[in-house]
XYZ file of C-alpha atoms in Angstrom:
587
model
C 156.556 128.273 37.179
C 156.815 128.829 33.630
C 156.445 132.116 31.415
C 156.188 133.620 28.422
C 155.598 137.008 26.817
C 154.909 135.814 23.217
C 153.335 132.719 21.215
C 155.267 130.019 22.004
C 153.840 127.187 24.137
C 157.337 125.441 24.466
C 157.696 126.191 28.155
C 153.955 125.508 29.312
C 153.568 123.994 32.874
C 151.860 120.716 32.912
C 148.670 120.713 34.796
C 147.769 116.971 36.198
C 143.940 116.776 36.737
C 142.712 114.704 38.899
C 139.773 113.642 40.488
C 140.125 115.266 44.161
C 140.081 118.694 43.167
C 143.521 120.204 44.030
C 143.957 123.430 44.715
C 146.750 126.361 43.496
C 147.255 130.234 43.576
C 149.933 132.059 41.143
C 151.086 135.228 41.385
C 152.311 136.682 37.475
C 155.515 138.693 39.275
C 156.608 141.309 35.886
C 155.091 138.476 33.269
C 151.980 139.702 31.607
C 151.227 135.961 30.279
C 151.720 132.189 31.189
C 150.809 128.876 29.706
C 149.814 126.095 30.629
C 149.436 122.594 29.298
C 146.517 119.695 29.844
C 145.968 116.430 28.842
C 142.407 115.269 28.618
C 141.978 111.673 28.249
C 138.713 111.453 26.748
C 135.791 113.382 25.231
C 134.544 115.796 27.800
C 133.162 119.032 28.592
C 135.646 122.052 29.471
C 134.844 124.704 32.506
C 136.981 127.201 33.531
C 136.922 130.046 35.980
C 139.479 132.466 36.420
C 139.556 135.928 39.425
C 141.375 138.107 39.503
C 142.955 140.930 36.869
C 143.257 138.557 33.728
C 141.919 136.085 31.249
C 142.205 133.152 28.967
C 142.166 131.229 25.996
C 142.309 127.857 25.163
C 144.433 126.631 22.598
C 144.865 123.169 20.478
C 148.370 122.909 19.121
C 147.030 121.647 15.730
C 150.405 121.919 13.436
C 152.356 121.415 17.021
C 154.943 123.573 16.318
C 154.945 124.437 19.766
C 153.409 128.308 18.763
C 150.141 129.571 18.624
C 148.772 130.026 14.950
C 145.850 131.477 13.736
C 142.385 129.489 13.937
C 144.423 127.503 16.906
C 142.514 129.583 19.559
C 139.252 127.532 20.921
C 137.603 130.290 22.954
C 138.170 132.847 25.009
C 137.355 133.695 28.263
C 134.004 136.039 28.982
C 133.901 138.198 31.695
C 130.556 137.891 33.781
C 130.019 139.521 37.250
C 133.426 139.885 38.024
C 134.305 136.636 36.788
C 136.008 135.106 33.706
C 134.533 132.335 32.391
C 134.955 129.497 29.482
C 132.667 126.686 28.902
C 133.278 124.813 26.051
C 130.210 121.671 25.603
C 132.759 119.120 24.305
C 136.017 118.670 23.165
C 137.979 115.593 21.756
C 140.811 113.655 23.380
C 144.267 115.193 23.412
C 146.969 117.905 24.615
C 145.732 121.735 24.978
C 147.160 124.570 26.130
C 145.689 127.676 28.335
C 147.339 131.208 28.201
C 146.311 133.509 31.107
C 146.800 137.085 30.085
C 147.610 139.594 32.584
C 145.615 142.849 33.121
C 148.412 145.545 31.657
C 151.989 145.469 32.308
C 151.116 145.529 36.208
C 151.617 142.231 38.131
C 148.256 140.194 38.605
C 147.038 137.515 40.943
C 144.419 135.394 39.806
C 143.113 132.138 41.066
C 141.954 129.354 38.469
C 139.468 126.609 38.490
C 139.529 124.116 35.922
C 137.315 120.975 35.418
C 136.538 118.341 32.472
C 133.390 116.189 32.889
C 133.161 113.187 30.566
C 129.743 112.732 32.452
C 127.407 114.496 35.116
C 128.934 116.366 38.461
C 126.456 114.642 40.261
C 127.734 111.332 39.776
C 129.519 111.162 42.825
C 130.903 108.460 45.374
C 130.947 108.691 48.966
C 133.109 107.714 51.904
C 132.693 107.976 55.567
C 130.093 110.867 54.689
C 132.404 112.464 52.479
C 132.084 112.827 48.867
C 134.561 112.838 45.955
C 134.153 112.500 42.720
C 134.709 109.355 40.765
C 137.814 109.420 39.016
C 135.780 107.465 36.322
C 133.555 110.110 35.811
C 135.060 113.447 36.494
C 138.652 115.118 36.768
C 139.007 118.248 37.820
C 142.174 120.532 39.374
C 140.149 123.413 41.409
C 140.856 126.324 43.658
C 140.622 126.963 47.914
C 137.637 125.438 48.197
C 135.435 121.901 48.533
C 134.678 120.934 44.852
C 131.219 119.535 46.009
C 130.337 122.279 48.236
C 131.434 125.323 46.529
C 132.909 124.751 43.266
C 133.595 128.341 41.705
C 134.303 130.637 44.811
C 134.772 130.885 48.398
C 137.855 131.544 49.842
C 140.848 129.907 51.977
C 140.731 132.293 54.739
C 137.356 131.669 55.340
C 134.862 129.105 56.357
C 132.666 128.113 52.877
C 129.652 125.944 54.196
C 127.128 124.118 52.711
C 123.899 123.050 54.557
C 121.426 120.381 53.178
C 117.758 119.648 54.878
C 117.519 116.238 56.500
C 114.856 114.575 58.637
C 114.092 113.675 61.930
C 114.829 109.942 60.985
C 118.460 110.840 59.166
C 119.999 113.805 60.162
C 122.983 112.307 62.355
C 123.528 109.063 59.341
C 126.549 110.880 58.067
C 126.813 108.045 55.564
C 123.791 109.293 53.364
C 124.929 112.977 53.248
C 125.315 114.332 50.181
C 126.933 117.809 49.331
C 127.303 117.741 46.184
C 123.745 119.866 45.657
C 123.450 121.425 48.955
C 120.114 123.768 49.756
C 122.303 126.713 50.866
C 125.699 127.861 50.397
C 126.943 130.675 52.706
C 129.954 132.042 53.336
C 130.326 131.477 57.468
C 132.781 134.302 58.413
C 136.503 134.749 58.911
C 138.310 131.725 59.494
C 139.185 133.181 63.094
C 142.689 132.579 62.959
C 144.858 134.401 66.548
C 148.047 133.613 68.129
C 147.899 129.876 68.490
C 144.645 129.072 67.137
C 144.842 128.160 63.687
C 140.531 128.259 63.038
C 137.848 128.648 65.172
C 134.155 128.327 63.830
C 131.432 129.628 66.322
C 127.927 130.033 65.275
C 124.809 130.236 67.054
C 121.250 130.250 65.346
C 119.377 129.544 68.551
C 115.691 127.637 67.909
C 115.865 129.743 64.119
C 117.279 128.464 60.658
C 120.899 129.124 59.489
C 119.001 130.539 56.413
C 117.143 130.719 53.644
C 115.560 127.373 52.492
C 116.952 125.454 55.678
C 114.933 123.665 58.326
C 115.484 124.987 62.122
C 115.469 121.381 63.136
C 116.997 118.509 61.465
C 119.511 119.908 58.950
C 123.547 118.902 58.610
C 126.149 121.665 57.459
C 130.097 120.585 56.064
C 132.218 123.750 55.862
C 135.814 124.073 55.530
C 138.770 126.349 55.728
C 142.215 126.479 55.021
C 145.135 125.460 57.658
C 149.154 125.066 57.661
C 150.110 122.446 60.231
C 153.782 122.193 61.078
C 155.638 119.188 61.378
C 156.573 117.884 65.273
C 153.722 120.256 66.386
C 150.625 119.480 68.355
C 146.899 120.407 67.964
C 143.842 119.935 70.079
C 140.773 119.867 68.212
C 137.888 121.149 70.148
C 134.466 121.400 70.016
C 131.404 122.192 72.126
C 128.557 121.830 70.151
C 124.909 121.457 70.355
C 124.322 118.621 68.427
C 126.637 116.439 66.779
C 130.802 117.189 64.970
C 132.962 115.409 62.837
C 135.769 116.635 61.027
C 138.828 115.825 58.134
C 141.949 117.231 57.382
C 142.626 117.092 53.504
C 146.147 117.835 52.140
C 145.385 120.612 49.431
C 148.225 119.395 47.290
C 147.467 115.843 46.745
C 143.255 116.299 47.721
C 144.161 113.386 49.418
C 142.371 113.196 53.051
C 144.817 112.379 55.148
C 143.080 112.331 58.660
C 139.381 111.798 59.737
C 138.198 112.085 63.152
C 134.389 110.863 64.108
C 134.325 113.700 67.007
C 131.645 114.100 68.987
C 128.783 112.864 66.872
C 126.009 112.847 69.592
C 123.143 114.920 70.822
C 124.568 117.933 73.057
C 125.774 116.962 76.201
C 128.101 118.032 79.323
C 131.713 119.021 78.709
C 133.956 119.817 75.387
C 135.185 117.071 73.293
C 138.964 117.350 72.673
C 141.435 115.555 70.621
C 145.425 116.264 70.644
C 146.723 115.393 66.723
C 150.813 114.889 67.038
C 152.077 115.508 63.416
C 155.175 113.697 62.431
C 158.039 115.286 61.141
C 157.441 114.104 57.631
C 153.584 114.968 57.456
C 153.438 118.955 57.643
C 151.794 121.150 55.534
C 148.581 123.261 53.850
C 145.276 121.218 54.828
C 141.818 122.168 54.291
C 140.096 121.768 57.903
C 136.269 120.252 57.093
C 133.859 120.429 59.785
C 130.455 118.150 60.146
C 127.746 118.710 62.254
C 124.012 117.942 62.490
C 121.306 119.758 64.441
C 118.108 117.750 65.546
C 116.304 119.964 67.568
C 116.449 123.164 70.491
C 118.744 125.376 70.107
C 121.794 125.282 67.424
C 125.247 126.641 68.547
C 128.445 124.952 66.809
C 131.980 126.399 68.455
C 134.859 124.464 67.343
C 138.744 125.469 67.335
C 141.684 124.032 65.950
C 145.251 125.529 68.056
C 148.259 124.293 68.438
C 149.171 123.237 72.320
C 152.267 121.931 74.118
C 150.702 118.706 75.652
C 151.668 117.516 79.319
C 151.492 114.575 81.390
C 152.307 112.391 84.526
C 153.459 109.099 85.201
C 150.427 107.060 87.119
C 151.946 103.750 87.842
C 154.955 103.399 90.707
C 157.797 103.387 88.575
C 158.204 104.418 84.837
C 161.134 103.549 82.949
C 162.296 106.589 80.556
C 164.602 104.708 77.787
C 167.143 106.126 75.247
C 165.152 105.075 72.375
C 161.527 104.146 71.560
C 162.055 100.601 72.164
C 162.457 97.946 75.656
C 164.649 95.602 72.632
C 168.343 95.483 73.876
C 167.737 99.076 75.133
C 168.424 99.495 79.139
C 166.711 102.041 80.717
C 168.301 104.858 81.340
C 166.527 106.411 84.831
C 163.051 105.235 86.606
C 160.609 107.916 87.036
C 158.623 107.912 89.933
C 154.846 108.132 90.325
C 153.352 111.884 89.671
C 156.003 112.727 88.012
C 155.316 115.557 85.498
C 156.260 115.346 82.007
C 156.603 117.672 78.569
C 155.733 115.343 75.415
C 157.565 116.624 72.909
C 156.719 113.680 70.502
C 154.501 110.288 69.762
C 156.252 108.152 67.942
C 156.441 104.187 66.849
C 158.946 101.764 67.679
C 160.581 100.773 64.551
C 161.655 97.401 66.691
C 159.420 96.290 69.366
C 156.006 94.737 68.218
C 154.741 94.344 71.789
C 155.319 97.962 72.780
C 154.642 100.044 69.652
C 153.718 102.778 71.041
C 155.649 105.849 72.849
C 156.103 109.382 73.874
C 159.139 111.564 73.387
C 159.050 113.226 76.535
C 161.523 115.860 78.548
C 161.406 116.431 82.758
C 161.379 119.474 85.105
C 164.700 118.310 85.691
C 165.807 118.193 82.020
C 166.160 113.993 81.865
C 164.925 113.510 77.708
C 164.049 110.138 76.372
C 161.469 107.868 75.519
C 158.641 106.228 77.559
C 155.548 104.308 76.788
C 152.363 105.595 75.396
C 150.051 103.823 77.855
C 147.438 104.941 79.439
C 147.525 102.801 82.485
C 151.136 104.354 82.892
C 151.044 108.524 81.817
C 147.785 110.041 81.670
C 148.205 112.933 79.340
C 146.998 115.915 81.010
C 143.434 117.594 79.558
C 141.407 114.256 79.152
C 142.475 113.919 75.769
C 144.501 111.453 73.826
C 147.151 111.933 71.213
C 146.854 110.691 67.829
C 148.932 110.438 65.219
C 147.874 113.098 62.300
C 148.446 111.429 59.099
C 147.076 107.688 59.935
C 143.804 108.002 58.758
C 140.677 107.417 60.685
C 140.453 107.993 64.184
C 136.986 107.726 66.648
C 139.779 109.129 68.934
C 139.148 112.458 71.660
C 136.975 112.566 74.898
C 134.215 114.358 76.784
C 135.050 114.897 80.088
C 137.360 111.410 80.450
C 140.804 110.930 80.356
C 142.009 108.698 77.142
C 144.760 107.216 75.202
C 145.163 105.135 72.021
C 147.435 102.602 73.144
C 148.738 99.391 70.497
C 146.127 99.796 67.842
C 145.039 102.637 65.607
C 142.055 103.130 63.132
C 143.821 103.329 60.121
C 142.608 102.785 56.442
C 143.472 103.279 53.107
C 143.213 106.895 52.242
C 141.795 108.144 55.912
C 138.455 107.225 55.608
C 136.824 103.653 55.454
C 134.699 102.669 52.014
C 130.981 104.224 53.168
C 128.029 104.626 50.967
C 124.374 104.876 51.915
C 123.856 102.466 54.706
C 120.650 100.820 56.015
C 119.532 101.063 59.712
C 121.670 99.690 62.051
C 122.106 96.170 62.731
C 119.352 94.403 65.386
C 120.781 93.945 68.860
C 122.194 90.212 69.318
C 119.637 88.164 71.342
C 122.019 85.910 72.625
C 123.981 85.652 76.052
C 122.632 86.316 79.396
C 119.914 88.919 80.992
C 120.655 92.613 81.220
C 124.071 93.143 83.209
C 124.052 94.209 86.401
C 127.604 96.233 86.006
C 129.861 93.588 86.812
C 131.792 91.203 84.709
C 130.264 87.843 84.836
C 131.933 84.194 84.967
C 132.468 83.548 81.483
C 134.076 87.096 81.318
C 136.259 86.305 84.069
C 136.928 83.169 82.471
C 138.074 85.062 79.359
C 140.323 87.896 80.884
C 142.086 85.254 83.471
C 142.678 82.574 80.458
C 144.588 85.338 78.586
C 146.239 87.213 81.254
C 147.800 84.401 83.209
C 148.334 84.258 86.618
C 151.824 85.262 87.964
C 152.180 85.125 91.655
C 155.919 86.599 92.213
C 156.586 90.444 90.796
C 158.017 90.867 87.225
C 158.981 93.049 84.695
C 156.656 93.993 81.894
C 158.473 94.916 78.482
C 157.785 98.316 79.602
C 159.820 98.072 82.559
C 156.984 98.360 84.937
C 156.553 95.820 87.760
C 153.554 93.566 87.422
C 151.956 90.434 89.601
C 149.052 88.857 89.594
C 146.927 88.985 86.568
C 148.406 92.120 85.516
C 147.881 94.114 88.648
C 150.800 97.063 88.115
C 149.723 99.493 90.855
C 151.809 99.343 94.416
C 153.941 96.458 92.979
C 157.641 96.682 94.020
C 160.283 94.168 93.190
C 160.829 90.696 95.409
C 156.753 91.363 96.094
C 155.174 87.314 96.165
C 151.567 87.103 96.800
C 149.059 84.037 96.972
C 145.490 83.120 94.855
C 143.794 84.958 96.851
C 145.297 88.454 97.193
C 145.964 88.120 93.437
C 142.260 87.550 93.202
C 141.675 90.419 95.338
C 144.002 92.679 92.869
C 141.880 91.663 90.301
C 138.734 92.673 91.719
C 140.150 96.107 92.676
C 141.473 96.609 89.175
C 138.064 95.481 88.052
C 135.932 98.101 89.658
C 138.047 100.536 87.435
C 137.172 98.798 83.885
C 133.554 98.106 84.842
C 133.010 101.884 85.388
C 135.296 102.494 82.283
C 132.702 100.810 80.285
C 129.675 102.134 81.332
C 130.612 105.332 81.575
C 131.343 104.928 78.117
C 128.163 102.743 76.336
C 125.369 104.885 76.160
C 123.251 101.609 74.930
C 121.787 98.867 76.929
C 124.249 95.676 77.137
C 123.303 92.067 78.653
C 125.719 90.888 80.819
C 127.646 89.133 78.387
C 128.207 91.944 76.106
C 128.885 93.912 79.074
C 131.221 91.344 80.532
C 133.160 91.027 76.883
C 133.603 94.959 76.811
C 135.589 94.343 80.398
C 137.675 92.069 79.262
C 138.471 94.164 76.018
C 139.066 97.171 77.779
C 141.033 95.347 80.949
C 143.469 94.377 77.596
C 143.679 97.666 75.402
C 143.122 100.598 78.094
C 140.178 102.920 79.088
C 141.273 105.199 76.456
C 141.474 103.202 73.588
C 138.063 101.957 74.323
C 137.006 105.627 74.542
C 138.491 106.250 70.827
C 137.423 102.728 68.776
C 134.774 102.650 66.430
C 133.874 99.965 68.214
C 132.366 101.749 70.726
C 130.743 104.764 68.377
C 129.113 101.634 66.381
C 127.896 100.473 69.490
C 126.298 103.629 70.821
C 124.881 104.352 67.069
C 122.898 100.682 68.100
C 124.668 98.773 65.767
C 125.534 96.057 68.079
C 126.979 93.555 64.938
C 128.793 96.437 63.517
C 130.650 96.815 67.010
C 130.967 92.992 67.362
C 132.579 93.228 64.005
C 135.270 95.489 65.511
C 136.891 93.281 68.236
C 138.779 91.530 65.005
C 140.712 94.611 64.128
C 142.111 94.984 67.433
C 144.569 91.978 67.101
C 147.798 93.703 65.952
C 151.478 95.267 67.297
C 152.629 97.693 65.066
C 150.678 96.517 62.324
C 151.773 92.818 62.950
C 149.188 90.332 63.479
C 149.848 88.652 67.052
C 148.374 85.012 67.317
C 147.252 85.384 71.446
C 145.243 88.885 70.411
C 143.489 87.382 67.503
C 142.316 84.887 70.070
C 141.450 86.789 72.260
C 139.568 89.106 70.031
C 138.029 86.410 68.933
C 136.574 85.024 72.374
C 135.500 87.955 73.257
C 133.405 88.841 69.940
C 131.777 84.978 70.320
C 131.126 86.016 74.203
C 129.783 89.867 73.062
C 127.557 87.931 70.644
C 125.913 85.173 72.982
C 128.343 82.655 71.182
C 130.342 79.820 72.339
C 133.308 81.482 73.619
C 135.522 78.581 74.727
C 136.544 77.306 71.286
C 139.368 80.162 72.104
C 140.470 79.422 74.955
């Protein structure tokens, strides 16, 4: 950080704007001024705010002899209920300088906000339900707080929120929120920071309005607060709220959001919604926390909490094998753990070699054996009924309610956290094609589906995971030298059936025909109760939007982010099958 006690503006500190709104605190030390420097890349307007025990000018370097001469000085900061401010309505393209002046030959902190508008703050763009501002239209560098929902004030250790009025027709469409004017800003408390929990956020208006101006039904709230994350930690995100939460982890020095999680956006219902985040030891650091929610009607109470945990779990199929490395590619195991065996996991990870089994857990046991072992949740069931995802990859519908789950060989992940949103229209109209309402049970062409791709093996094998397999996949009680016949591996099936047809509708809150209830088997028989319970295919689906979540099955085709021929087919089938469609062109 540079400093200087006189005129000279040789060692400014370059300030990049951009359009995110990133966030920074200095702290003067025995310097009683500092400069800094800021390129503005076309006409615009000029808005600064400064707290704290000092003040500012702005400065054009006219003669640019790197000093500041007289009639160089632009304006000067005012002071205005405890505040300095300086607006200036327009200035031209090209380099300028800001000294901040300390209060006295005492050391100062101050915190600065600085933004140029070449057009309105309201022109904003939206993503996921989040806004930002359009990088076209607006660049800004700002200070501990969201630049939409409180852009002079608030502070990190608190939670800032911002409530808008909705109606009974809108108020959970995330997608048309805007924050950017909200109809009541309100500082929400302390951020609740103790021991291991990093926030926690618990309100509770009852059948009564969080204030002024704001409905007591019908009315959506964003409000964030300021967390450090440490790298090769875990955190469970939980919430038990009455109605709907969503939240987003944004990195406060890029303003980049790094992780978005779709929560538990439903009306209130039994049991907390959890979700274990494993950050990587590359992806640490200072995060804004943002937290969604909607209330429709009854009573309003919102408790969510952010900690950091030491996850647990135990192995649920016969024999596990625990490697040296996260891969089954020339890589012996190095011991078999037995069923119910308890395990620390110290990591998630991704195979840098082995497309077919991407996924894995660091793990230690009771009996200090360390390796690697795979992330399945037909194999360990992490204890809580949560999953583990990977902070840093973007979007996740991950977490559960009362369910174990697990995000096994695919991930949500998108460019910059959050898929491209907007306004949207109602959902899309139910399918009419495929067979009557489903009775529960996978149907014929369903079975014709899963058996197609699964194969039918009648002697015992080894998966790539090391786990012993027969049948059509059947990996529970299977020992090595087992052979069976057709008909026990038929009878397998239908066991290991039962288990994905309650998976799914425990899940779908929506009515299904049989073949979109059928397809959903077959999907889930593939990819693992828990990855069902985390897909956007299955939010989109119990939002109504039955094309939306027939849209999904496509993205669900890939091993470590390679494209594998036999899923895309699969995928494929089962969308045509979900969608009353001629399935068979797959096969």
């Amino acid at each position: 950080m540079s400093r200087t006690t006189d005129n000279s503006l040789k060692r400014a500190e370059a300030i990049a704007l951009n359009p995110q709104g990133k966030g920074f605190k200095n702290e003067f030390g025995d310097a009683a001024t500092q400069v800094y420097s800021v390129r503005i890349k076309q006409k615009s307007s000029f808005n600064l705010r400064l707290t704290g025990n000092a003040s500012a000018e702005l400065v054009q370097d006219r003669n640019r002899n790197a000093r500041i001469d007289s009639g160089e000085t632009l304006g000067r900061s005012q002071l205005s209920q405890g505040k300095n401010s300086l607006k200036l309505n327009s200035v031209n393209k090209g380099t300028y300088f800001l000294k901040v002046n300390g209060g006295g030959d005492r050391p100062a902190t101050y915190q600065l906000t600085l933004s140029t508008q070449p057009v309105s703050l309201s022109s904003t763009s939206q993503s996921g339900g989040y806004q930002y501002l359009k990088s076209s239209s607006s660049q800004s560098r700002g200070l501990l707080s969201d630049l939409f929902g409180n852009l002079f004030g608030g502070s990190s250790s608190r939670w800032n929120g911002s409530f808008i009025n909705r109606t009974a027709g809108n108020v959970d469409d995330y997608n048309s929120y805007n924050f950017s004017r909200p109809d009541l800003k309100k500082d929400l408390g302390g951020r609740g920071k103790s021991g291991k929990t990093l926030a926690r956020l618990k309100l509770n208006y009852g059948s009564g309005s969080p204030g002024s101006g704001i409905n007591s039904d019908n009315y959506a709230l964003q409000t964030s607060t300021q967390v450090s994350l440490k790298a090769g930690k875990f955190y469970e995100v939980k919430s038990d709220s009455n109605d709907g939460t969503r939240f987003f982890f944004r990195n406060r020095q890029t303003g980049k959001v790094v992780t978005s999680l779709n929560g538990d956006w439903r009306g209130n219902s039994s049991g907390a919604w959890t979700q274990l985040l494993s950050v990587p030891e590359n992806a640490g650091g200072s995060f804004d926390f943002y937290v969604q929610y909607y209330e429709r009607t009854g009573d309003s109470a919102i408790d969510v909490s952010l900690k950091e945990v030491q996850p647990t779990a135990k192995v649920v199929t016969s024999t596990l094998n625990l490697r040296s490395k996260a891969s089954t590619v020339n890589n012996s195991p190095i011991a078999a753990l037995n069923s119910g065996t308890n395990l620390k996991i110290l990591g998630k990870v991704k195979s840098s070699d082995d497309t077919s089994v991407p996924d894995w857990y660091q793990v230690s046991t009771s009996d200090g054996k360390r390796g690697y072992v795979a992330a399945q949740s037909n194999l360990v069931q992490v204890d809580g009924n949560s999953s583990i995802a990977n902070f840093g990859n973007g979007s996740s519908n991950g977490g559960s309610s009362g369910s174990s789950g697990s995000n096994n060989n695919n991930t949500n992940n998108n460019s910059g956290g959050i898929q491209s949103g907007g306004t949207t229209s109602n959902p899309t109209p139910r399918p009419t094609g495929g067979s009557g309402s489903s009775d529960g049970s996978i149907n014929s062409k369903g079975l014709n589906v899963l058996k197609s791709f699964e194969g039918l093996r009648l002697d015992s094998y080894l998966d790539p995971v090391g786990v012993w397999t027969i049948g059509y996949g059947t990996t529970s009680g299977i020992r090595a030298g087992m052979r069976i016949t057709e008909a026990q591996a038929e009878s397998y099936l239908k066991q290991d059936l039962d288990r994905f047809e309650r998976a799914v509708k425990s899940a779908v809150k929506v009515s299904l025909n049989s073949d979109q209830f059928s397809a959903l088997v077959s999907f889930t028989y593939n990819v693992g109760e828990g990855a069902l319970n985390s897909s956007t295919l299955l939010r989109k689906l119990n939002q109504g939007d039955y094309q939306g979540a027939a849209n999904e099955f496509a993205r669900w085709n890939k091993g470590d982010g390679v494209e594998l021929p036999g899923l895309t087919r699969r995928r494929s089938a089962e969308k045509a099958l979900f969608l009353g469609q001629d399935y068979t062109a797959f096969l």
